[in-house]
Amino acid sequence: MKASRKNGDVWLIAGVVAVALLLFAVLWLLAERGTAVAVTVDGKPYATYPLSQNTEVKIAGVDGGSCTLVIADGQATVVAATCPDGICVRHRAVSRGGETIVCLPNRVVVTVVGAPAVDGEV
Amino acid sequence: MKRKTALYGLLVALAFIFSYIEVLVPIPVGIPGVKLGLANGVTLVTLYLLRPVDAAAIACLRILLAGFTFGSPVSMLYSLCGGLLSLLVMWLCRRSHRFSVVGVSVAGGVAHNVGQLLLAAALLSASVVWYAPVLLLTGTLTGALIGLLCRSLLPRLEKMR
């Protein structure tokens, strides 16, 4: 009798934890995907490109440098840059809200935006 | 009758003080709405010692008292939403005879957080659903702690009935 009651407890707790983890996974996979990338050059807004549209643009950085931004399959990458270190080129593709690629020599910052819920909170 | 009146007053006072303690000493986890739920423990004990309607009366009195004393109309609304849904779920879980006090308390803790989250979704925006996984887990944890507390308390309190 007592053992069967305890069983109910275990199933209940396991069920709630499973629902929580599932919900977390679903939210992470679906909702956190960004909708666009915002590009700033030297701290000033440069342009915004939707992640849903495949494009390739050359972004004019400071001192005549440039970065080539490619958007494909909902992800953004920097494929080429006129800088000696190439850190931004080696950075993996970004797609989730808040992810960022930085090209310091050109002062170019590419940030994924449009993820719901992360901002606009109290 | 006199005995029951005294017990009623004692439980309301206890729940009121527990609410106050939780306002004084919030758990610093950085998520709004996470608390131990000591006052909900009183509701749980009442549910086992007296009738469900008594538990509902004591929960409502506690929420009104705490809301007027150190809350706001909005916080009172949140407490009512969480507290009453919690009581309903705990009552159903107890009636099903499938859970021990700990299980009933876990269900109550989770229901409390779900109730508050639903109200927050209605009042603020649907994006509060982001808090749902965390609140489900913390509700389980705090519910289990309160349940363990009540499990050791209840045999001692039986005599008071």
PDB file of C-alpha atoms in Angstrom:
ATOM      1  CA  MET A   1       0.000   0.000   0.000  1.00  0.00           C
ATOM      2  CA  LYS A   2       2.618   2.459   1.072  1.00  0.00           C
ATOM      3  CA  ALA A   3       4.986   1.400  -1.703  1.00  0.00           C
ATOM      4  CA  SER A   4       2.351   1.974  -4.375  1.00  0.00           C
ATOM      5  CA  ARG A   5       1.712   5.465  -2.992  1.00  0.00           C
ATOM      6  CA  LYS A   6       5.397   6.282  -3.242  1.00  0.00           C
ATOM      7  CA  ASN A   7       5.312   5.081  -6.841  1.00  0.00           C
ATOM      8  CA  GLY A   8       2.808   7.797  -7.643  1.00  0.00           C
ATOM      9  CA  ASP A   9       5.203  10.394  -6.253  1.00  0.00           C
ATOM     10  CA  VAL A  10       8.092   9.165  -8.352  1.00  0.00           C
ATOM     11  CA  TRP A  11       6.011   9.170 -11.544  1.00  0.00           C
ATOM     12  CA  LEU A  12       4.711  12.622 -10.775  1.00  0.00           C
ATOM     13  CA  ILE A  13       8.175  14.099 -10.214  1.00  0.00           C
ATOM     14  CA  ALA A  14       9.630  12.308 -13.230  1.00  0.00           C
ATOM     15  CA  GLY A  15       6.705  13.538 -15.333  1.00  0.00           C
ATOM     16  CA  VAL A  16       7.109  17.170 -14.301  1.00  0.00           C
ATOM     17  CA  VAL A  17      10.869  17.099 -14.864  1.00  0.00           C
ATOM     18  CA  ALA A  18      10.359  15.475 -18.279  1.00  0.00           C
ATOM     19  CA  VAL A  19       7.812  18.128 -19.282  1.00  0.00           C
ATOM     20  CA  ALA A  20      10.164  20.876 -18.095  1.00  0.00           C
ATOM     21  CA  LEU A  21      13.090  19.501 -20.098  1.00  0.00           C
ATOM     22  CA  LEU A  22      10.928  18.948 -23.175  1.00  0.00           C
ATOM     23  CA  LEU A  23       9.545  22.475 -22.947  1.00  0.00           C
ATOM     24  CA  PHE A  24      13.058  23.829 -22.565  1.00  0.00           C
ATOM     25  CA  ALA A  25      14.250  21.907 -25.627  1.00  0.00           C
ATOM     26  CA  VAL A  26      11.285  23.036 -27.726  1.00  0.00           C
ATOM     27  CA  LEU A  27      11.718  26.675 -26.702  1.00  0.00           C
ATOM     28  CA  TRP A  28      15.431  26.517 -27.373  1.00  0.00           C
ATOM     29  CA  LEU A  29      15.051  24.946 -30.801  1.00  0.00           C
ATOM     30  CA  LEU A  30      12.094  26.924 -32.083  1.00  0.00           C
ATOM     31  CA  ALA A  31      11.798  30.277 -30.415  1.00  0.00           C
ATOM     32  CA  GLU A  32      15.358  31.329 -29.882  1.00  0.00           C
ATOM     33  CA  ARG A  33      16.206  31.243 -33.562  1.00  0.00           C
ATOM     34  CA  GLY A  34      16.916  34.805 -34.626  1.00  0.00           C
ATOM     35  CA  THR A  35      15.114  36.407 -37.532  1.00  0.00           C
ATOM     36  CA  ALA A  36      17.751  38.849 -38.761  1.00  0.00           C
ATOM     37  CA  VAL A  37      21.321  40.046 -38.344  1.00  0.00           C
ATOM     38  CA  ALA A  38      22.065  43.634 -37.422  1.00  0.00           C
ATOM     39  CA  VAL A  39      25.394  44.985 -38.636  1.00  0.00           C
ATOM     40  CA  THR A  40      27.140  47.898 -36.979  1.00  0.00           C
ATOM     41  CA  VAL A  41      30.349  49.578 -38.116  1.00  0.00           C
ATOM     42  CA  ASP A  42      32.363  51.498 -35.530  1.00  0.00           C
ATOM     43  CA  GLY A  43      29.379  51.339 -33.172  1.00  0.00           C
ATOM     44  CA  LYS A  44      26.949  52.904 -35.626  1.00  0.00           C
ATOM     45  CA  PRO A  45      24.084  50.932 -37.230  1.00  0.00           C
ATOM     46  CA  TYR A  46      25.011  49.903 -40.752  1.00  0.00           C
ATOM     47  CA  ALA A  47      22.285  47.591 -42.028  1.00  0.00           C
ATOM     48  CA  THR A  48      19.970  44.727 -41.096  1.00  0.00           C
ATOM     49  CA  TYR A  49      19.565  41.604 -43.190  1.00  0.00           C
ATOM     50  CA  PRO A  50      16.850  38.955 -42.714  1.00  0.00           C
ATOM     51  CA  LEU A  51      18.142  35.449 -42.060  1.00  0.00           C
ATOM     52  CA  SER A  52      15.399  34.002 -44.239  1.00  0.00           C
ATOM     53  CA  GLN A  53      16.948  35.495 -47.405  1.00  0.00           C
ATOM     54  CA  ASN A  54      20.152  34.087 -48.853  1.00  0.00           C
ATOM     55  CA  THR A  55      22.483  36.978 -49.634  1.00  0.00           C
ATOM     56  CA  GLU A  56      26.102  37.941 -49.950  1.00  0.00           C
ATOM     57  CA  VAL A  57      27.076  41.495 -49.076  1.00  0.00           C
ATOM     58  CA  LYS A  58      30.309  43.360 -48.754  1.00  0.00           C
ATOM     59  CA  ILE A  59      30.340  45.505 -45.627  1.00  0.00           C
ATOM     60  CA  ALA A  60      32.551  48.578 -45.711  1.00  0.00           C
ATOM     61  CA  GLY A  61      34.487  48.756 -42.463  1.00  0.00           C
ATOM     62  CA  VAL A  62      36.697  51.524 -41.161  1.00  0.00           C
ATOM     63  CA  ASP A  63      39.909  52.635 -42.943  1.00  0.00           C
ATOM     64  CA  GLY A  64      38.820  51.167 -46.284  1.00  0.00           C
ATOM     65  CA  GLY A  65      38.636  47.590 -45.009  1.00  0.00           C
ATOM     66  CA  SER A  66      35.723  45.295 -45.690  1.00  0.00           C
ATOM     67  CA  CYS A  67      34.040  42.042 -44.619  1.00  0.00           C
ATOM     68  CA  THR A  68      31.979  39.765 -46.809  1.00  0.00           C
ATOM     69  CA  LEU A  69      28.863  38.535 -45.028  1.00  0.00           C
ATOM     70  CA  VAL A  70      26.999  35.521 -46.380  1.00  0.00           C
ATOM     71  CA  ILE A  71      23.534  34.457 -45.278  1.00  0.00           C
ATOM     72  CA  ALA A  72      22.513  30.946 -46.251  1.00  0.00           C
ATOM     73  CA  ASP A  73      20.077  28.417 -44.766  1.00  0.00           C
ATOM     74  CA  GLY A  74      19.119  30.829 -41.981  1.00  0.00           C
ATOM     75  CA  GLN A  75      22.712  31.225 -40.800  1.00  0.00           C
ATOM     76  CA  ALA A  76      25.146  34.090 -41.148  1.00  0.00           C
ATOM     77  CA  THR A  77      28.888  33.768 -41.665  1.00  0.00           C
ATOM     78  CA  VAL A  78      31.738  36.055 -42.623  1.00  0.00           C
ATOM     79  CA  VAL A  79      33.529  34.366 -45.528  1.00  0.00           C
ATOM     80  CA  ALA A  80      36.210  36.938 -46.270  1.00  0.00           C
ATOM     81  CA  ALA A  81      37.717  39.998 -44.650  1.00  0.00           C
ATOM     82  CA  THR A  82      40.510  42.431 -45.307  1.00  0.00           C
ATOM     83  CA  CYS A  83      42.148  41.916 -41.975  1.00  0.00           C
ATOM     84  CA  PRO A  84      45.368  40.138 -40.983  1.00  0.00           C
ATOM     85  CA  ASP A  85      43.975  37.824 -38.295  1.00  0.00           C
ATOM     86  CA  GLY A  86      40.760  36.533 -39.912  1.00  0.00           C
ATOM     87  CA  ILE A  87      39.131  35.705 -36.601  1.00  0.00           C
ATOM     88  CA  CYS A  88      35.701  36.647 -37.949  1.00  0.00           C
ATOM     89  CA  VAL A  89      36.178  34.347 -40.934  1.00  0.00           C
ATOM     90  CA  ARG A  90      37.016  31.398 -38.721  1.00  0.00           C
ATOM     91  CA  HIS A  91      34.012  32.085 -36.439  1.00  0.00           C
ATOM     92  CA  ARG A  92      31.305  29.499 -36.918  1.00  0.00           C
ATOM     93  CA  ALA A  93      27.967  30.461 -38.489  1.00  0.00           C
ATOM     94  CA  VAL A  94      25.506  32.247 -36.187  1.00  0.00           C
ATOM     95  CA  SER A  95      21.729  31.916 -36.102  1.00  0.00           C
ATOM     96  CA  ARG A  96      20.513  32.194 -32.496  1.00  0.00           C
ATOM     97  CA  GLY A  97      19.387  35.392 -30.838  1.00  0.00           C
ATOM     98  CA  GLY A  98      22.292  37.322 -29.346  1.00  0.00           C
ATOM     99  CA  GLU A  99      25.081  35.458 -31.173  1.00  0.00           C
ATOM    100  CA  THR A 100      27.715  37.755 -32.551  1.00  0.00           C
ATOM    101  CA  ILE A 101      30.582  37.808 -35.025  1.00  0.00           C
ATOM    102  CA  VAL A 102      33.112  40.558 -34.503  1.00  0.00           C
ATOM    103  CA  CYS A 103      35.755  41.816 -36.927  1.00  0.00           C
ATOM    104  CA  LEU A 104      37.812  44.076 -34.733  1.00  0.00           C
ATOM    105  CA  PRO A 105      40.248  45.585 -37.311  1.00  0.00           C
ATOM    106  CA  ASN A 106      37.298  46.684 -39.477  1.00  0.00           C
ATOM    107  CA  ARG A 107      35.130  47.536 -36.429  1.00  0.00           C
ATOM    108  CA  VAL A 108      32.327  45.415 -37.880  1.00  0.00           C
ATOM    109  CA  VAL A 109      29.901  43.683 -35.500  1.00  0.00           C
ATOM    110  CA  VAL A 110      27.289  41.243 -36.772  1.00  0.00           C
ATOM    111  CA  THR A 111      24.619  40.382 -34.177  1.00  0.00           C
ATOM    112  CA  VAL A 112      21.645  38.043 -34.539  1.00  0.00           C
ATOM    113  CA  VAL A 113      18.465  39.854 -33.503  1.00  0.00           C
ATOM    114  CA  GLY A 114      14.731  39.299 -33.503  1.00  0.00           C
ATOM    115  CA  ALA A 115      14.691  36.421 -31.080  1.00  0.00           C
ATOM    116  CA  PRO A 116      11.386  36.673 -29.251  1.00  0.00           C
ATOM    117  CA  ALA A 117      11.101  36.928 -25.474  1.00  0.00           C
ATOM    118  CA  VAL A 118      14.745  37.570 -24.651  1.00  0.00           C
ATOM    119  CA  ASP A 119      14.150  41.290 -24.444  1.00  0.00           C
ATOM    120  CA  GLY A 120      10.900  43.098 -23.860  1.00  0.00           C
ATOM    121  CA  GLU A 121      10.684  41.544 -20.446  1.00  0.00           C
ATOM    122  CA  VAL A 122       9.946  43.225 -17.141  1.00  0.00           C
TER     123      VAL A 122
ATOM    124  CA  MET B   1     -16.286  24.120  18.179  1.00  0.00           C
ATOM    125  CA  LYS B   2     -14.147  26.318  20.401  1.00  0.00           C
ATOM    126  CA  ARG B   3     -11.238  24.057  19.711  1.00  0.00           C
ATOM    127  CA  LYS B   4     -11.774  24.320  15.986  1.00  0.00           C
ATOM    128  CA  THR B   5     -12.013  28.104  16.108  1.00  0.00           C
ATOM    129  CA  ALA B   6      -8.724  28.230  17.946  1.00  0.00           C
ATOM    130  CA  LEU B   7      -7.111  25.893  15.415  1.00  0.00           C
ATOM    131  CA  TYR B   8      -8.438  28.033  12.577  1.00  0.00           C
ATOM    132  CA  GLY B   9      -6.969  31.172  14.073  1.00  0.00           C
ATOM    133  CA  LEU B  10      -3.689  29.447  14.687  1.00  0.00           C
ATOM    134  CA  LEU B  11      -3.411  28.218  11.115  1.00  0.00           C
ATOM    135  CA  VAL B  12      -4.317  31.607   9.608  1.00  0.00           C
ATOM    136  CA  ALA B  13      -1.778  33.329  11.859  1.00  0.00           C
ATOM    137  CA  LEU B  14       0.887  30.796  10.969  1.00  0.00           C
ATOM    138  CA  ALA B  15       0.249  31.120   7.222  1.00  0.00           C
ATOM    139  CA  PHE B  16       0.280  34.918   7.564  1.00  0.00           C
ATOM    140  CA  ILE B  17       3.624  34.883   9.355  1.00  0.00           C
ATOM    141  CA  PHE B  18       5.086  32.475   6.805  1.00  0.00           C
ATOM    142  CA  SER B  19       4.028  34.815   4.004  1.00  0.00           C
ATOM    143  CA  TYR B  20       5.749  37.646   5.864  1.00  0.00           C
ATOM    144  CA  ILE B  21       8.939  35.631   6.347  1.00  0.00           C
ATOM    145  CA  GLU B  22       9.080  34.919   2.627  1.00  0.00           C
ATOM    146  CA  VAL B  23       8.684  38.599   1.807  1.00  0.00           C
ATOM    147  CA  LEU B  24      11.473  39.408   4.278  1.00  0.00           C
ATOM    148  CA  VAL B  25      13.846  36.691   3.125  1.00  0.00           C
ATOM    149  CA  PRO B  26      13.500  36.125  -0.625  1.00  0.00           C
ATOM    150  CA  ILE B  27      15.482  33.317  -2.209  1.00  0.00           C
ATOM    151  CA  PRO B  28      18.196  35.038  -4.273  1.00  0.00           C
ATOM    152  CA  VAL B  29      18.025  33.066  -7.507  1.00  0.00           C
ATOM    153  CA  GLY B  30      17.294  35.964  -9.843  1.00  0.00           C
ATOM    154  CA  ILE B  31      14.000  34.577 -11.072  1.00  0.00           C
ATOM    155  CA  PRO B  32      10.839  36.384 -10.006  1.00  0.00           C
ATOM    156  CA  GLY B  33       8.278  34.238  -8.233  1.00  0.00           C
ATOM    157  CA  VAL B  34      10.564  31.566  -6.829  1.00  0.00           C
ATOM    158  CA  LYS B  35       9.960  31.020  -3.136  1.00  0.00           C
ATOM    159  CA  LEU B  36       9.820  28.145  -0.738  1.00  0.00           C
ATOM    160  CA  GLY B  37       6.064  28.224  -0.267  1.00  0.00           C
ATOM    161  CA  LEU B  38       5.944  27.870   3.512  1.00  0.00           C
ATOM    162  CA  ALA B  39       2.469  29.401   3.542  1.00  0.00           C
ATOM    163  CA  ASN B  40       1.358  26.825   0.998  1.00  0.00           C
ATOM    164  CA  GLY B  41       2.591  24.209   3.471  1.00  0.00           C
ATOM    165  CA  VAL B  42      -0.011  25.449   5.933  1.00  0.00           C
ATOM    166  CA  THR B  43      -2.678  24.975   3.261  1.00  0.00           C
ATOM    167  CA  LEU B  44      -1.399  21.443   2.729  1.00  0.00           C
ATOM    168  CA  VAL B  45      -1.479  20.626   6.434  1.00  0.00           C
ATOM    169  CA  THR B  46      -5.005  22.054   6.686  1.00  0.00           C
ATOM    170  CA  LEU B  47      -6.084  19.903   3.763  1.00  0.00           C
ATOM    171  CA  TYR B  48      -4.984  16.829   5.695  1.00  0.00           C
ATOM    172  CA  LEU B  49      -6.214  17.893   9.148  1.00  0.00           C
ATOM    173  CA  LEU B  50      -9.511  19.586   8.248  1.00  0.00           C
ATOM    174  CA  ARG B  51     -11.876  19.693   5.267  1.00  0.00           C
ATOM    175  CA  PRO B  52     -10.866  21.035   1.809  1.00  0.00           C
ATOM    176  CA  VAL B  53     -13.231  23.980   2.295  1.00  0.00           C
ATOM    177  CA  ASP B  54     -11.323  24.880   5.466  1.00  0.00           C
ATOM    178  CA  ALA B  55      -8.056  24.811   3.556  1.00  0.00           C
ATOM    179  CA  ALA B  56      -9.573  27.101   0.920  1.00  0.00           C
ATOM    180  CA  ALA B  57     -10.878  29.505   3.576  1.00  0.00           C
ATOM    181  CA  ILE B  58      -7.516  29.659   5.352  1.00  0.00           C
ATOM    182  CA  ALA B  59      -5.636  30.115   2.076  1.00  0.00           C
ATOM    183  CA  CYS B  60      -7.940  32.973   1.018  1.00  0.00           C
ATOM    184  CA  LEU B  61      -7.722  34.677   4.418  1.00  0.00           C
ATOM    185  CA  ARG B  62      -3.945  34.420   4.380  1.00  0.00           C
ATOM    186  CA  ILE B  63      -3.716  35.837   0.852  1.00  0.00           C
ATOM    187  CA  LEU B  64      -6.046  38.746   1.699  1.00  0.00           C
ATOM    188  CA  LEU B  65      -4.196  39.522   4.933  1.00  0.00           C
ATOM    189  CA  ALA B  66      -0.741  39.312   3.379  1.00  0.00           C
ATOM    190  CA  GLY B  67      -1.842  41.237   0.300  1.00  0.00           C
ATOM    191  CA  PHE B  68      -3.270  44.134   2.303  1.00  0.00           C
ATOM    192  CA  THR B  69      -0.397  44.229   4.769  1.00  0.00           C
ATOM    193  CA  PHE B  70       2.721  44.014   2.627  1.00  0.00           C
ATOM    194  CA  GLY B  71       1.566  43.319  -0.910  1.00  0.00           C
ATOM    195  CA  SER B  72      -0.247  45.105  -3.676  1.00  0.00           C
ATOM    196  CA  PRO B  73      -3.514  44.341  -5.484  1.00  0.00           C
ATOM    197  CA  VAL B  74      -1.448  42.796  -8.274  1.00  0.00           C
ATOM    198  CA  SER B  75       0.605  40.600  -5.951  1.00  0.00           C
ATOM    199  CA  MET B  76      -2.638  39.552  -4.271  1.00  0.00           C
ATOM    200  CA  LEU B  77      -4.053  38.532  -7.634  1.00  0.00           C
ATOM    201  CA  TYR B  78      -0.943  36.460  -8.342  1.00  0.00           C
ATOM    202  CA  SER B  79      -1.150  34.794  -4.928  1.00  0.00           C
ATOM    203  CA  LEU B  80      -4.830  34.005  -5.400  1.00  0.00           C
ATOM    204  CA  CYS B  81      -4.240  32.520  -8.839  1.00  0.00           C
ATOM    205  CA  GLY B  82      -1.332  30.367  -7.670  1.00  0.00           C
ATOM    206  CA  GLY B  83      -2.750  29.495  -4.268  1.00  0.00           C
ATOM    207  CA  LEU B  84      -6.200  28.408  -5.407  1.00  0.00           C
ATOM    208  CA  LEU B  85      -4.970  26.386  -8.391  1.00  0.00           C
ATOM    209  CA  SER B  86      -2.448  24.764  -6.072  1.00  0.00           C
ATOM    210  CA  LEU B  87      -5.160  23.901  -3.554  1.00  0.00           C
ATOM    211  CA  LEU B  88      -7.423  22.479  -6.250  1.00  0.00           C
ATOM    212  CA  VAL B  89      -4.660  20.256  -7.617  1.00  0.00           C
ATOM    213  CA  MET B  90      -3.536  19.132  -4.151  1.00  0.00           C
ATOM    214  CA  TRP B  91      -7.122  18.265  -3.240  1.00  0.00           C
ATOM    215  CA  LEU B  92      -7.577  16.200  -6.412  1.00  0.00           C
ATOM    216  CA  CYS B  93      -4.211  14.481  -5.902  1.00  0.00           C
ATOM    217  CA  ARG B  94      -5.078  13.635  -2.324  1.00  0.00           C
ATOM    218  CA  ARG B  95      -8.464  12.258  -3.325  1.00  0.00           C
ATOM    219  CA  SER B  96      -6.841  10.030  -5.964  1.00  0.00           C
ATOM    220  CA  HIS B  97      -4.952   8.205  -3.163  1.00  0.00           C
ATOM    221  CA  ARG B  98      -2.011   7.649  -5.510  1.00  0.00           C
ATOM    222  CA  PHE B  99       0.412  10.020  -3.841  1.00  0.00           C
ATOM    223  CA  SER B 100       1.977  10.513  -0.430  1.00  0.00           C
ATOM    224  CA  VAL B 101       2.102  13.934   1.228  1.00  0.00           C
ATOM    225  CA  VAL B 102       5.307  14.641  -0.700  1.00  0.00           C
ATOM    226  CA  GLY B 103       3.671  13.895  -4.049  1.00  0.00           C
ATOM    227  CA  VAL B 104       0.640  16.016  -3.209  1.00  0.00           C
ATOM    228  CA  SER B 105       2.960  18.852  -2.181  1.00  0.00           C
ATOM    229  CA  VAL B 106       4.991  18.584  -5.395  1.00  0.00           C
ATOM    230  CA  ALA B 107       1.786  18.750  -7.440  1.00  0.00           C
ATOM    231  CA  GLY B 108       0.743  21.768  -5.399  1.00  0.00           C
ATOM    232  CA  GLY B 109       4.068  23.544  -5.830  1.00  0.00           C
ATOM    233  CA  VAL B 110       4.041  23.003  -9.579  1.00  0.00           C
ATOM    234  CA  ALA B 111       0.385  24.048  -9.850  1.00  0.00           C
ATOM    235  CA  HIS B 112       1.144  27.197  -7.850  1.00  0.00           C
ATOM    236  CA  ASN B 113       3.839  28.234 -10.313  1.00  0.00           C
ATOM    237  CA  VAL B 114       1.726  27.277 -13.325  1.00  0.00           C
ATOM    238  CA  GLY B 115      -1.144  29.395 -12.004  1.00  0.00           C
ATOM    239  CA  GLN B 116       1.083  32.422 -11.544  1.00  0.00           C
ATOM    240  CA  LEU B 117       2.704  31.898 -14.919  1.00  0.00           C
ATOM    241  CA  LEU B 118      -0.696  31.734 -16.641  1.00  0.00           C
ATOM    242  CA  LEU B 119      -1.710  35.003 -14.988  1.00  0.00           C
ATOM    243  CA  ALA B 120       1.610  36.579 -15.973  1.00  0.00           C
ATOM    244  CA  ALA B 121       1.071  35.401 -19.546  1.00  0.00           C
ATOM    245  CA  ALA B 122      -2.381  36.996 -19.507  1.00  0.00           C
ATOM    246  CA  LEU B 123      -1.284  40.269 -17.877  1.00  0.00           C
ATOM    247  CA  LEU B 124       2.155  40.796 -19.433  1.00  0.00           C
ATOM    248  CA  SER B 125       2.877  38.805 -22.571  1.00  0.00           C
ATOM    249  CA  ALA B 126       3.023  35.218 -23.731  1.00  0.00           C
ATOM    250  CA  SER B 127       6.817  35.389 -23.727  1.00  0.00           C
ATOM    251  CA  VAL B 128       6.856  34.601 -19.985  1.00  0.00           C
ATOM    252  CA  VAL B 129       6.545  31.004 -21.178  1.00  0.00           C
ATOM    253  CA  TRP B 130      10.343  31.225 -21.167  1.00  0.00           C
ATOM    254  CA  TYR B 131      10.208  30.914 -17.407  1.00  0.00           C
ATOM    255  CA  ALA B 132       8.057  27.784 -17.559  1.00  0.00           C
ATOM    256  CA  PRO B 133      10.803  25.103 -17.491  1.00  0.00           C
ATOM    257  CA  VAL B 134      12.608  26.780 -14.605  1.00  0.00           C
ATOM    258  CA  LEU B 135       9.401  27.342 -12.663  1.00  0.00           C
ATOM    259  CA  LEU B 136       8.308  23.738 -13.181  1.00  0.00           C
ATOM    260  CA  LEU B 137      11.615  22.509 -11.772  1.00  0.00           C
ATOM    261  CA  THR B 138      11.703  24.930  -8.840  1.00  0.00           C
ATOM    262  CA  GLY B 139       8.049  24.135  -8.105  1.00  0.00           C
ATOM    263  CA  THR B 140       8.954  20.451  -7.924  1.00  0.00           C
ATOM    264  CA  LEU B 141      11.916  21.109  -5.655  1.00  0.00           C
ATOM    265  CA  THR B 142      10.196  23.491  -3.232  1.00  0.00           C
ATOM    266  CA  GLY B 143       7.068  21.322  -3.270  1.00  0.00           C
ATOM    267  CA  ALA B 144       9.152  18.279  -2.321  1.00  0.00           C
ATOM    268  CA  LEU B 145      10.835  20.172   0.527  1.00  0.00           C
ATOM    269  CA  ILE B 146       7.521  21.422   1.925  1.00  0.00           C
ATOM    270  CA  GLY B 147       6.096  17.922   1.457  1.00  0.00           C
ATOM    271  CA  LEU B 148       8.917  16.361   3.477  1.00  0.00           C
ATOM    272  CA  LEU B 149       8.377  18.967   6.180  1.00  0.00           C
ATOM    273  CA  CYS B 150       4.639  18.216   6.293  1.00  0.00           C
ATOM    274  CA  ARG B 151       5.243  14.475   6.322  1.00  0.00           C
ATOM    275  CA  SER B 152       7.119  14.736   9.590  1.00  0.00           C
ATOM    276  CA  LEU B 153       4.744  17.386  10.965  1.00  0.00           C
ATOM    277  CA  LEU B 154       1.419  15.689  10.259  1.00  0.00           C
ATOM    278  CA  PRO B 155       1.652  12.759  12.714  1.00  0.00           C
ATOM    279  CA  ARG B 156       2.436  15.263  15.466  1.00  0.00           C
ATOM    280  CA  LEU B 157      -0.417  17.548  14.486  1.00  0.00           C
ATOM    281  CA  GLU B 158      -3.023  14.781  14.294  1.00  0.00           C
ATOM    282  CA  LYS B 159      -3.668  15.229  18.021  1.00  0.00           C
ATOM    283  CA  MET B 160      -4.757  18.822  17.472  1.00  0.00           C
ATOM    284  CA  ARG B 161      -7.775  17.870  15.427  1.00  0.00           C
TER     285      ARG B 161
END
